Short mmCIF file of C-alpha atoms and ligand atoms in Angstrom, two decimals:
data_model
loop_
_atom_site.label_atom_id
_atom_site.label_comp_id
_atom_site.label_asym_id
_atom_site.label_seq_id
_atom_site.Cartn_x
_atom_site.Cartn_y
_atom_site.Cartn_z
CA MET A 1 7.47 18.20 30.84
CA ASN A 2 4.04 18.78 32.27
CA LYS A 3 2.22 15.72 33.49
CA ILE A 4 -1.28 15.54 32.08
CA THR A 5 -3.40 14.88 35.09
CA ASN A 6 -6.94 15.79 34.23
CA GLU A 7 -9.68 14.89 31.79
CA LEU A 8 -10.09 18.50 30.73
CA ASN A 9 -6.62 18.59 29.23
CA LEU A 10 -7.26 15.39 27.32
CA HIS A 11 -10.41 16.96 25.83
CA THR A 12 -8.43 20.05 24.83
CA LEU A 13 -5.78 17.92 23.13
CA ALA A 14 -8.48 15.91 21.33
CA GLU A 15 -9.98 19.15 20.07
CA GLN A 16 -6.56 20.26 18.90
CA VAL A 17 -5.79 17.13 16.83
CA ASP A 18 -9.35 16.96 15.50
CA ASN A 19 -9.31 20.63 14.40
CA ALA A 20 -5.95 20.10 12.74
CA ALA A 21 -7.38 17.16 10.76
CA TYR A 22 -10.61 19.00 9.97
CA THR A 23 -8.88 22.17 8.74
CA ALA A 24 -5.87 20.36 7.20
CA GLN A 25 -3.38 22.44 9.17
CA THR A 26 -0.42 21.18 11.12
CA ILE A 27 0.15 21.56 14.84
CA SER A 28 3.32 21.01 16.82
CA GLN A 29 3.76 17.60 18.40
CA LEU A 30 1.96 17.25 21.72
CA SER A 31 5.21 15.98 23.22
CA ALA A 32 7.00 19.11 21.90
CA GLN A 33 4.30 21.25 23.54
CA GLY A 34 5.43 19.75 26.84
CA GLU A 35 2.49 17.36 27.10
CA ALA A 36 3.86 14.14 28.60
CA LEU A 37 1.09 11.77 27.60
CA THR A 38 1.21 8.13 28.64
CA LEU A 39 0.19 5.66 25.94
CA GLU A 40 -3.06 5.10 27.80
CA GLN A 41 -3.80 8.83 27.79
CA ALA A 42 -2.87 9.02 24.11
CA TYR A 43 -5.53 6.39 23.31
CA LYS A 44 -8.00 8.40 25.42
CA VAL A 45 -7.23 11.52 23.32
CA GLN A 46 -7.70 9.39 20.18
CA ASP A 47 -11.05 8.12 21.51
CA LEU A 48 -12.21 11.66 22.32
CA SER A 49 -11.12 12.98 18.92
CA VAL A 50 -12.91 10.15 17.09
CA ALA A 51 -16.01 10.92 19.22
CA ARG A 52 -15.91 14.45 17.75
CA ARG A 53 -15.91 12.96 14.24
CA LEU A 54 -18.84 10.70 15.14
CA SER A 55 -20.76 13.67 16.54
CA ARG A 56 -20.35 15.35 13.12
CA GLY A 57 -22.10 12.33 11.58
CA GLU A 58 -19.17 10.13 10.56
CA LYS A 59 -19.66 6.38 11.08
CA GLN A 60 -16.98 3.96 12.25
CA VAL A 61 -16.44 1.27 9.61
CA GLY A 62 -13.48 -0.60 11.05
CA ILE A 63 -9.99 -0.19 12.43
CA LYS A 64 -6.46 0.07 11.11
CA MET A 65 -3.32 -1.44 12.51
CA GLY A 66 -0.10 0.54 12.24
CA PHE A 67 3.59 -0.27 12.51
CA THR A 68 3.00 -3.98 11.92
CA SER A 69 6.07 -4.08 9.67
CA ARG A 70 9.71 -3.35 10.51
CA ALA A 71 9.92 -1.12 7.42
CA LYS A 72 7.30 1.25 8.85
CA MET A 73 8.70 1.21 12.39
CA ILE A 74 12.12 2.14 11.06
CA GLN A 75 10.76 4.81 8.68
CA MET A 76 8.92 6.57 11.51
CA GLY A 77 11.36 5.81 14.35
CA VAL A 78 8.93 3.98 16.64
CA ASP A 79 8.98 0.54 18.20
CA ASP A 80 5.45 -0.69 18.81
CA MET A 81 2.20 -1.51 17.02
CA ILE A 82 -0.62 1.01 17.14
CA TRP A 83 -4.29 1.01 16.12
CA GLY A 84 -7.11 3.43 15.50
CA PRO A 85 -10.67 3.62 14.13
CA LEU A 86 -11.52 4.14 10.45
CA THR A 87 -14.62 6.13 9.51
CA ASP A 88 -16.76 6.27 6.37
CA GLN A 89 -15.48 9.80 5.69
CA MET A 90 -12.00 8.34 5.08
CA PHE A 91 -13.25 5.86 2.49
CA ILE A 92 -12.13 6.54 -1.09
CA GLU A 93 -14.02 4.87 -3.92
CA GLU A 94 -11.72 2.34 -5.60
CA GLY A 95 -10.66 3.61 -9.02
CA GLY A 96 -11.87 7.08 -8.10
CA GLU A 97 -10.16 10.43 -8.32
CA ILE A 98 -9.18 12.49 -5.29
CA SER A 99 -7.97 16.01 -4.75
CA LEU A 100 -5.13 16.67 -2.30
CA ASP A 101 -6.92 19.78 -0.97
CA ARG A 102 -8.25 18.12 2.17
CA PHE A 103 -4.81 16.77 3.13
CA ILE A 104 -1.68 18.35 4.61
CA HIS A 105 1.29 16.24 3.49
CA PRO A 106 -0.34 12.93 2.52
CA ARG A 107 1.55 9.70 1.97
CA VAL A 108 0.29 6.43 0.55
CA GLU A 109 1.20 2.87 1.55
CA PRO A 110 0.34 -0.66 0.40
CA GLU A 111 -1.84 -2.76 2.69
CA ILE A 112 -4.14 -5.77 2.94
CA ALA A 113 -7.71 -5.35 4.16
CA PHE A 114 -10.01 -7.86 5.83
CA LEU A 115 -13.80 -7.88 5.98
CA LEU A 116 -15.23 -9.67 9.02
CA ASN A 117 -18.31 -11.88 9.04
CA LYS A 118 -18.23 -12.50 12.80
CA THR A 119 -17.56 -10.35 15.81
CA LEU A 120 -13.96 -10.55 16.98
CA SER A 121 -12.60 -9.34 20.28
CA GLY A 122 -9.99 -10.34 22.80
CA ASN A 123 -7.46 -13.14 22.62
CA VAL A 124 -8.14 -15.18 19.52
CA THR A 125 -6.00 -17.78 17.80
CA LEU A 126 -4.83 -17.33 14.24
CA THR A 127 -7.40 -19.97 13.20
CA GLN A 128 -10.21 -18.11 14.97
CA ALA A 129 -9.15 -14.85 13.35
CA MET A 130 -9.10 -16.50 9.90
CA ALA A 131 -12.52 -18.07 10.51
CA ALA A 132 -14.01 -14.61 11.07
CA VAL A 133 -12.89 -13.34 7.66
CA GLU A 134 -15.50 -12.98 4.93
CA ALA A 135 -13.02 -11.64 2.38
CA GLY A 136 -9.59 -10.10 1.89
CA ALA A 137 -8.48 -7.40 -0.55
CA PRO A 138 -5.52 -5.28 -1.59
CA ALA A 139 -5.79 -1.80 -0.08
CA LEU A 140 -4.05 1.56 -0.20
CA GLU A 141 -3.97 3.71 2.90
CA ILE A 142 -3.43 7.47 2.84
CA ILE A 143 -1.82 8.68 6.02
CA ASP A 144 -1.51 12.38 6.81
CA SER A 145 0.05 13.29 10.12
CA ARG A 146 -1.36 16.41 11.67
CA TYR A 147 2.07 17.19 13.12
CA ASP A 148 4.67 19.50 11.58
CA ASN A 149 7.07 17.69 9.25
CA PHE A 150 5.27 14.36 9.75
CA LYS A 151 7.32 13.84 12.96
CA PHE A 152 5.95 12.33 16.14
CA SER A 153 6.49 10.11 19.17
CA LEU A 154 4.46 6.90 19.56
CA GLU A 155 2.08 8.72 21.96
CA ASP A 156 1.72 11.70 19.58
CA VAL A 157 0.76 9.52 16.63
CA VAL A 158 -1.70 7.46 18.68
CA ALA A 159 -3.37 10.69 19.90
CA ASP A 160 -3.60 11.80 16.24
CA ASN A 161 -5.57 8.64 15.39
CA CYS A 162 -2.50 7.05 13.84
CA SER A 163 -2.37 9.60 10.97
CA SER A 164 -5.55 7.98 9.57
CA SER A 165 -6.85 9.96 6.67
CA GLY A 166 -8.03 7.86 3.73
CA PHE A 167 -8.18 4.33 2.38
CA THR A 168 -9.30 2.50 -0.71
CA ILE A 169 -9.99 -1.20 -1.07
CA GLY A 170 -9.81 -3.36 -4.21
CA ALA A 171 -12.35 -6.05 -5.07
CA TRP A 172 -12.94 -8.43 -2.16
CA GLN A 173 -11.62 -11.96 -2.70
CA SER A 174 -12.36 -15.28 -1.08
CA PRO A 175 -10.46 -15.47 2.22
CA ASN A 176 -9.02 -18.92 1.48
CA ALA A 177 -5.97 -17.53 -0.21
CA ASN A 178 -2.78 -18.09 1.70
CA LEU A 179 -1.68 -14.57 2.49
CA THR A 180 1.71 -15.30 4.00
CA ASN A 181 4.04 -14.31 1.17
CA LEU A 182 2.30 -12.34 -1.55
CA GLY A 183 4.27 -9.94 -3.74
CA MET A 184 3.01 -6.36 -3.31
CA VAL A 185 4.02 -3.69 -5.82
CA MET A 186 2.90 -0.08 -5.39
CA GLU A 187 3.13 1.93 -8.59
CA PHE A 188 2.94 5.62 -9.47
CA ASP A 189 1.93 6.02 -13.11
CA GLY A 190 2.83 2.41 -13.82
CA LYS A 191 6.32 2.63 -12.30
CA PRO A 192 7.05 0.61 -9.18
CA VAL A 193 7.82 2.90 -6.22
CA GLU A 194 7.68 0.25 -3.49
CA ILE A 195 8.08 -3.50 -3.81
CA GLY A 196 7.37 -5.71 -0.84
CA SER A 197 5.75 -8.84 0.48
CA SER A 198 2.75 -9.47 2.71
CA ALA A 199 5.19 -11.45 4.89
CA ALA A 200 6.51 -8.09 6.09
CA ILE A 201 3.21 -7.66 7.99
CA LEU A 202 4.03 -9.60 11.17
CA GLY A 203 5.10 -12.57 9.05
CA ASN A 204 1.44 -13.13 8.11
CA PRO A 205 -1.28 -10.44 7.80
CA TYR A 206 -3.75 -12.68 9.67
CA ARG A 207 -1.52 -12.11 12.73
CA SER A 208 -2.32 -8.43 12.44
CA LEU A 209 -6.02 -9.31 12.47
CA ALA A 210 -5.57 -11.40 15.63
CA ALA A 211 -3.68 -8.44 17.14
CA ALA A 212 -6.53 -6.11 16.15
CA ALA A 213 -8.99 -8.34 18.03
CA ARG A 214 -6.69 -8.36 21.06
CA VAL A 215 -6.17 -4.58 21.22
CA ALA A 216 -9.89 -3.97 20.67
CA GLY A 217 -10.63 -6.35 23.56
CA GLU A 218 -8.09 -4.61 25.78
CA ALA A 219 -9.85 -1.32 25.05
CA GLY A 220 -13.20 -2.90 26.01
CA LYS A 221 -14.36 -2.86 22.39
CA VAL A 222 -15.34 -5.40 19.75
CA LEU A 223 -14.80 -5.57 16.01
CA PRO A 224 -18.34 -6.25 14.83
CA ALA A 225 -19.27 -8.39 11.78
CA GLY A 226 -19.02 -6.12 8.73
CA SER A 227 -15.93 -4.33 10.05
CA ILE A 228 -12.96 -3.59 7.84
CA VAL A 229 -9.51 -4.18 9.31
CA LEU A 230 -6.42 -2.72 7.62
CA ALA A 231 -3.46 -4.93 8.53
CA GLY A 232 -0.76 -2.23 8.23
CA ALA A 233 1.66 -1.29 5.47
CA SER A 234 4.13 -3.83 4.13
CA THR A 235 6.59 -1.17 2.93
CA VAL A 236 7.41 2.43 3.77
CA ALA A 237 4.94 5.11 2.69
CA GLN A 238 5.51 7.42 -0.29
CA ALA A 239 4.51 11.10 -0.56
CA LEU A 240 1.46 11.66 -2.78
CA LYS A 241 1.82 14.10 -5.65
CA PRO A 242 -0.76 15.73 -7.93
CA ASN A 243 -1.49 14.11 -11.30
CA THR A 244 -0.57 10.62 -10.24
CA HIS A 245 -2.20 7.27 -10.85
CA VAL A 246 -1.54 5.19 -7.74
CA ARG A 247 -1.94 1.44 -8.00
CA LEU A 248 -1.20 -1.54 -5.79
CA VAL A 249 -0.81 -4.89 -7.50
CA CYS A 250 -0.98 -7.69 -4.96
CA GLU A 251 -0.24 -11.25 -6.00
CA SER A 252 -3.38 -13.48 -5.83
CA LEU A 253 -5.54 -10.65 -4.46
CA GLY A 254 -5.57 -8.23 -7.40
CA VAL A 255 -5.43 -4.49 -7.65
CA ALA A 256 -6.43 -1.36 -5.71
CA GLU A 257 -6.07 2.04 -7.34
CA PHE A 258 -7.03 5.70 -7.37
CA LYS A 259 -6.02 8.86 -9.20
CA VAL A 260 -4.79 12.09 -7.72
CA LYS A 261 -5.98 15.23 -9.53
C1 OOG B 301 1.33 6.16 11.33
C2 OOG B 301 0.45 5.12 10.71
C3 OOG B 301 1.15 3.78 10.49
C4 OOG B 301 0.97 1.63 9.09
O1 OOG B 301 0.35 1.02 8.20
O2 OOG B 301 2.03 1.22 9.57
C5 OOG B 301 0.40 2.93 9.54
C6 OOG B 301 2.22 6.86 10.34
O3 OOG B 301 3.11 6.24 9.76
O4 OOG B 301 2.05 8.08 10.19
O5 OOG B 301 -0.68 3.24 9.09
MG1 MG B 302 -1.21 2.14 7.33
#
């Protein structure tokens, strides 16, 4: 494998993953192209690719955590948490209708979202993380790997901004709810396709929020008040199909849904 040693290569890789996302066309895994990225370099590629989105006018609205449940780690064959920025372009109006045209091989997964009312960054306790939450909500994330066959290494997926592609958020609820063991049912056309519990997300989704603050701090960033944080999927993801009504019913928190044309 080639060792990536210069900034120029990282820019080229960022352009590659960004173009793949922009044109909805797959590329081969960076690792399969012989690019031996370290995790640190992979986050640099992610940063550079998100910078390209921002230069096209997209705005960062928050971050997502990935692989915070065993189910997801096992499904994708990886063994660590990841994170990446969410932009306004990825936001899908709750209850709205989407076309699959702008995606490659999209999948959907059930999540919990947080809305912050205080800046969070660095090492925070669970209590501090909870105190920064204005509201929580059920959420559906659409992931769409830019790699052939949705296959990647941990470094590949980080470089590809963690497959981030779309998300929708149900009505925000008071943050007082205990989120540790809520039933989460994801349905396609009213039939359950995944049944899980919020406990699958690091035992408690607030732990994912504390982890988000920590990783942001490590990257020299903050999660400003007003940010959205997706805590990560509680179950495996399911492939999206045309003509489907996708709905997440989350105990205590309510519903998040959208339709696929
Ligand atoms: C990477 C994104 C993982 C989650 O919630 O675990 C993720 C992928 O599975 O393609 O968003
Ligand atoms: Mg996710």
